[in-house]
Amino acid sequence: MIKSRQKGDFLMELRVLRYFLAVAREENISRAAEALHTSQPSLSRQLKELEEELGKTLFLRGRRKITLTEEGMFLRKRAEEIIDLVDRTTRELTLTEDMLAGDVYIGAGETEGMRLIAQAAGTLAQSWPDIHLHIVSGDRGDIVEQLDKGLIDFAVLVGKSDAQKKYEYLLLPQRDTWSVLMRKDHSLAQKSAVKPEDLYAEPLLLSRQIMDGSPFLTWMGRSLSQLNVVSTHNLIYNASLMVAEGLGVAVTLDGLINTTGDSRLCYRPLSPRLEVELLLIWKRYQTFSPATAKFLELMRAEVAGQS
């Protein structure tokens, strides 16, 4: 059980978390102590006290290498999130009121909606060079989790689902279209479009976004258990390599893989056509830094200009 703390110990705890992360990164007490400009005995003592306080063994100490236990890996993930959030908050609070600078973190999967983000980024770079955008890639579940934890400021989502209930959002003017990625020598490549029945017996590579629920299953008229799913993925590039090797066909958003030139792959649209809306979302009642507020202002202007 964690002991009660005296006033002022919070900063010490952040320091200990930084120590812990340094050792986890270096996998060696001596190298971590050197990087932290502290002594090895002091560092070892701090880590031992942390383990005693938590009542958990965080490290397996070998002769030449230190590795994390399962509890240690859990703490590493949480410590990285805590330190990142504290550092971001500190940077934002130390900016003066007349200084338009800072970081904007955006989570997104592979989607055409990032084109509008790129346009806003170009405007920021020209007019406010001290505002920096950071793009975090992942599927819907990954980026929504990071948004909920405050690790990113915005997320680009494919489809509304429950976004309009839980988050504030801006509907982007672009739409993504679902299609099938296949080899050019595949029998379906001879068709101008792919119908649901064409995929009933096909080996399918599906994104986790489909696995988590999407209009595609409604379009198919079948449940996941009725489909021949041979592989799942969160981003399409690696799946495209498996498609190229003949593992199956991938259901994906159109245009994410370059199929021009010498590519062995091609896209075929779905029939009937299946489009999804794109949204920029953020947490309700979110307090914006000057940098994030400026980014949202630019995004609203971009959307209004294309509407």
XYZ file of C-alpha atoms in Angstrom:
307
model
C 0.000 0.000 0.000
C 1.389 3.423 -0.927
C 2.394 5.450 2.119
C 1.013 8.903 2.798
C 3.168 11.706 1.463
C 4.295 14.997 2.906
C 3.704 18.269 1.114
C 6.249 18.729 -1.690
C 6.825 15.026 -2.283
C 4.882 15.081 -5.574
C 7.830 16.528 -7.479
C 10.079 13.900 -5.905
C 7.736 11.196 -7.199
C 7.982 12.585 -10.719
C 11.750 12.466 -10.383
C 11.606 8.826 -9.298
C 9.408 7.996 -12.286
C 12.007 9.602 -14.543
C 14.689 7.501 -12.831
C 12.611 4.378 -13.349
C 12.132 5.157 -17.045
C 15.851 5.782 -17.526
C 16.725 2.382 -16.089
C 14.005 0.700 -18.159
C 15.428 2.370 -21.261
C 19.110 1.681 -20.575
C 18.549 -1.800 -19.050
C 21.572 -1.077 -16.877
C 21.923 0.801 -13.573
C 25.372 2.208 -14.320
C 24.435 3.607 -17.739
C 21.188 5.046 -16.378
C 23.008 6.696 -13.460
C 25.503 8.235 -15.884
C 22.693 9.563 -18.121
C 20.896 10.999 -15.081
C 24.084 12.515 -13.596
C 23.530 10.746 -10.303
C 25.398 8.032 -8.411
C 24.677 4.354 -8.910
C 24.032 3.679 -5.173
C 21.563 6.577 -4.999
C 19.732 5.378 -8.082
C 19.582 1.795 -6.819
C 18.199 3.010 -3.490
C 15.494 5.091 -5.166
C 14.354 2.138 -7.268
C 14.350 -0.193 -4.265
C 12.205 2.269 -2.302
C 9.823 2.526 -5.263
C 9.417 -1.256 -5.339
C 8.858 -1.371 -1.584
C 6.310 1.440 -1.759
C 4.334 -0.283 -4.510
C 4.778 -3.742 -3.055
C 5.817 -5.019 -6.490
C 9.004 -6.302 -8.081
C 9.597 -4.073 -11.079
C 12.950 -5.377 -12.296
C 14.667 -8.718 -12.795
C 18.299 -7.951 -12.014
C 20.769 -10.003 -14.048
C 24.558 -9.809 -13.986
C 24.764 -7.592 -17.074
C 21.207 -6.610 -17.879
C 18.089 -5.471 -16.069
C 14.717 -6.433 -17.515
C 11.219 -5.379 -16.557
C 8.737 -7.697 -14.903
C 5.117 -7.692 -16.035
C 4.359 -5.126 -13.317
C 7.370 -3.122 -14.454
C 6.130 -3.029 -18.049
C 2.734 -1.823 -16.829
C 4.352 0.937 -14.767
C 6.566 1.919 -17.704
C 3.540 2.521 -19.915
C 1.765 4.554 -17.234
C 4.916 6.466 -16.263
C 5.532 7.473 -19.883
C 1.969 8.785 -20.110
C 2.287 10.698 -16.818
C 5.643 12.274 -17.654
C 4.520 13.206 -21.156
C 1.376 14.894 -19.836
C 3.281 16.754 -17.097
C 5.942 17.956 -19.536
C 3.321 19.157 -22.016
C 1.405 20.983 -19.288
C 4.584 22.629 -18.009
C 5.542 23.828 -21.493
C 2.096 25.303 -22.064
C 1.978 27.079 -18.702
C 5.397 28.668 -19.157
C 4.413 30.357 -22.417
C 3.714 34.066 -22.137
C 0.273 35.350 -23.096
C 1.577 37.109 -26.211
C 3.564 34.087 -27.426
C 1.725 31.877 -29.892
C 3.758 28.698 -29.621
C 3.447 25.142 -28.422
C 2.629 21.609 -29.494
C -0.522 20.137 -31.003
C -0.953 16.354 -30.869
C -3.258 14.685 -33.378
C -4.103 10.996 -33.523
C -5.235 9.440 -36.784
C -5.395 6.264 -38.765
C -4.787 6.020 -42.486
C -7.414 8.266 -44.038
C -7.865 10.896 -46.724
C -8.940 13.242 -43.935
C -5.268 13.803 -43.100
C -4.986 15.869 -46.283
C -6.933 18.691 -44.626
C -4.748 18.379 -41.529
C -1.711 18.748 -43.780
C -3.149 21.926 -45.306
C -3.696 23.416 -41.849
C -0.166 22.369 -40.881
C 1.194 24.269 -43.873
C -0.607 27.419 -42.789
C 0.687 27.039 -39.240
C 4.267 26.550 -40.428
C 4.131 29.741 -42.502
C 2.343 32.016 -40.047
C 3.201 30.575 -36.634
C 6.467 28.616 -36.957
C 6.672 28.062 -33.199
C 3.555 25.866 -33.251
C 4.528 22.257 -33.911
C 2.183 19.440 -34.963
C 2.796 15.876 -33.822
C 0.940 13.072 -35.617
C 0.299 9.845 -33.699
C -0.724 6.937 -35.944
C -2.967 4.098 -34.882
C -6.374 2.564 -35.330
C -9.599 3.942 -33.876
C -9.283 2.190 -30.516
C -5.690 3.319 -29.993
C -6.213 6.982 -30.732
C -9.499 7.296 -28.825
C -7.799 5.813 -25.752
C -4.999 8.365 -26.034
C -7.510 11.180 -26.486
C -9.423 10.102 -23.384
C -6.180 10.070 -21.366
C -5.228 13.554 -22.526
C -2.146 12.345 -24.407
C -3.363 13.860 -27.673
C -5.492 16.935 -28.327
C -7.488 15.806 -31.362
C -8.306 12.634 -33.237
C -9.402 12.033 -36.816
C -12.070 9.327 -36.933
C -13.640 7.430 -39.795
C -17.416 7.376 -39.220
C -19.479 9.029 -36.503
C -20.509 6.046 -34.325
C -20.742 7.417 -30.756
C -18.461 10.407 -31.399
C -21.317 12.891 -31.504
C -22.471 11.766 -28.050
C -19.155 11.670 -26.213
C -16.996 14.281 -27.965
C -17.129 17.634 -29.641
C -16.439 17.226 -33.333
C -15.976 18.964 -36.648
C -17.352 17.184 -39.705
C -14.709 17.231 -42.423
C -15.707 17.828 -46.057
C -13.896 14.733 -47.348
C -15.318 11.234 -47.235
C -13.503 7.933 -47.341
C -14.639 5.101 -49.589
C -14.294 1.427 -48.721
C -12.811 -0.809 -51.402
C -10.988 -4.119 -51.874
C -7.221 -4.333 -52.366
C -6.141 -7.345 -54.420
C -3.510 -8.616 -56.811
C -3.938 -7.588 -60.420
C -4.016 -11.273 -61.420
C -6.854 -12.055 -58.979
C -10.155 -13.134 -60.527
C -11.990 -10.228 -58.866
C -9.680 -7.778 -60.642
C -11.613 -8.555 -63.832
C -14.721 -6.952 -62.293
C -15.454 -3.233 -62.311
C -16.800 -3.444 -58.744
C -17.088 -6.018 -55.955
C -20.448 -7.158 -54.604
C -21.040 -8.730 -51.157
C -21.499 -12.228 -52.575
C -18.107 -11.959 -54.313
C -16.440 -11.927 -50.896
C -18.387 -14.653 -49.094
C -15.805 -17.361 -49.801
C -12.737 -15.142 -50.239
C -9.857 -15.181 -47.725
C -10.179 -11.711 -46.155
C -7.653 -9.463 -44.461
C -9.671 -7.109 -42.246
C -8.657 -4.040 -40.280
C -9.304 -3.851 -36.560
C -11.619 -0.960 -37.381
C -13.918 -3.439 -39.106
C -13.488 -5.896 -36.262
C -14.615 -3.185 -33.827
C -17.716 -2.530 -35.892
C -18.240 -0.605 -39.115
C -20.776 -0.163 -41.931
C -18.874 -2.799 -43.919
C -20.466 -5.673 -41.994
C -23.902 -4.193 -42.635
C -22.986 -3.894 -46.312
C -21.892 -7.536 -46.338
C -25.079 -8.674 -44.648
C -23.084 -11.190 -42.611
C -21.438 -11.425 -39.214
C -17.699 -11.829 -38.708
C -18.155 -15.493 -37.806
C -19.616 -16.114 -41.270
C -16.615 -14.635 -43.094
C -13.320 -16.292 -44.004
C -11.022 -13.944 -42.066
C -7.405 -15.089 -42.453
C -5.658 -12.053 -40.985
C -6.324 -8.799 -39.147
C -4.327 -5.567 -39.053
C -4.457 -2.029 -37.718
C -2.601 -0.265 -40.558
C -2.803 -1.289 -44.200
C 0.833 -1.258 -45.365
C 1.829 -4.577 -43.795
C -1.462 -6.107 -44.914
C -0.706 -5.016 -48.482
C 2.480 -7.095 -48.395
C 0.438 -10.164 -47.490
C -2.026 -9.390 -50.259
C 0.895 -9.184 -52.686
C 2.016 -12.645 -51.537
C -1.417 -14.091 -52.285
C -2.727 -14.538 -48.742
C -6.089 -13.000 -49.652
C -7.791 -9.695 -50.404
C -7.882 -6.739 -48.009
C -10.968 -4.668 -47.282
C -9.632 -1.173 -46.797
C -10.200 2.503 -47.466
C -9.500 3.422 -51.063
C -6.252 5.001 -52.189
C -4.077 4.322 -49.133
C -1.689 2.074 -51.073
C -0.014 3.237 -54.289
C -1.144 0.828 -57.001
C 0.302 2.701 -59.988
C 3.295 1.792 -62.108
C 4.863 -1.601 -61.427
C 2.638 -2.384 -58.442
C 1.214 -5.908 -58.378
C -1.890 -4.610 -56.640
C -5.109 -2.843 -57.585
C -8.269 -1.538 -55.929
C -11.843 -2.367 -56.834
C -14.736 -0.352 -55.362
C -17.648 -1.907 -53.518
C -21.064 -2.131 -55.136
C -23.250 -0.651 -53.807
C -20.775 2.119 -53.007
C -19.862 2.445 -49.310
C -18.706 5.856 -48.064
C -17.993 7.003 -44.512
C -17.834 10.452 -42.943
C -14.646 11.839 -41.454
C -14.539 13.762 -38.185
C -12.050 15.749 -36.170
C -12.959 15.132 -32.521
C -11.837 16.466 -29.137
C -12.935 15.992 -25.537
C -15.933 17.878 -24.246
C -15.075 20.796 -21.947
C -11.450 20.599 -23.072
C -9.260 23.534 -22.083
C -7.279 24.580 -25.128
C -3.776 25.985 -25.101
C -3.198 28.946 -27.450
C -1.585 26.558 -29.945
C -4.437 24.025 -29.949
C -7.011 26.828 -30.122
C -5.260 28.297 -33.170
C -5.141 24.882 -34.857
C -8.881 24.374 -34.326
C -9.562 27.875 -35.629
C -7.625 27.048 -38.804
C -9.426 23.733 -39.213
C -12.818 25.432 -38.957
C -11.693 27.932 -41.581
C -10.445 25.140 -43.896
C -13.752 23.281 -43.569
C -15.785 26.441 -44.167
C -13.690 27.227 -47.233
C -14.368 23.818 -48.772
C -18.055 23.592 -47.883
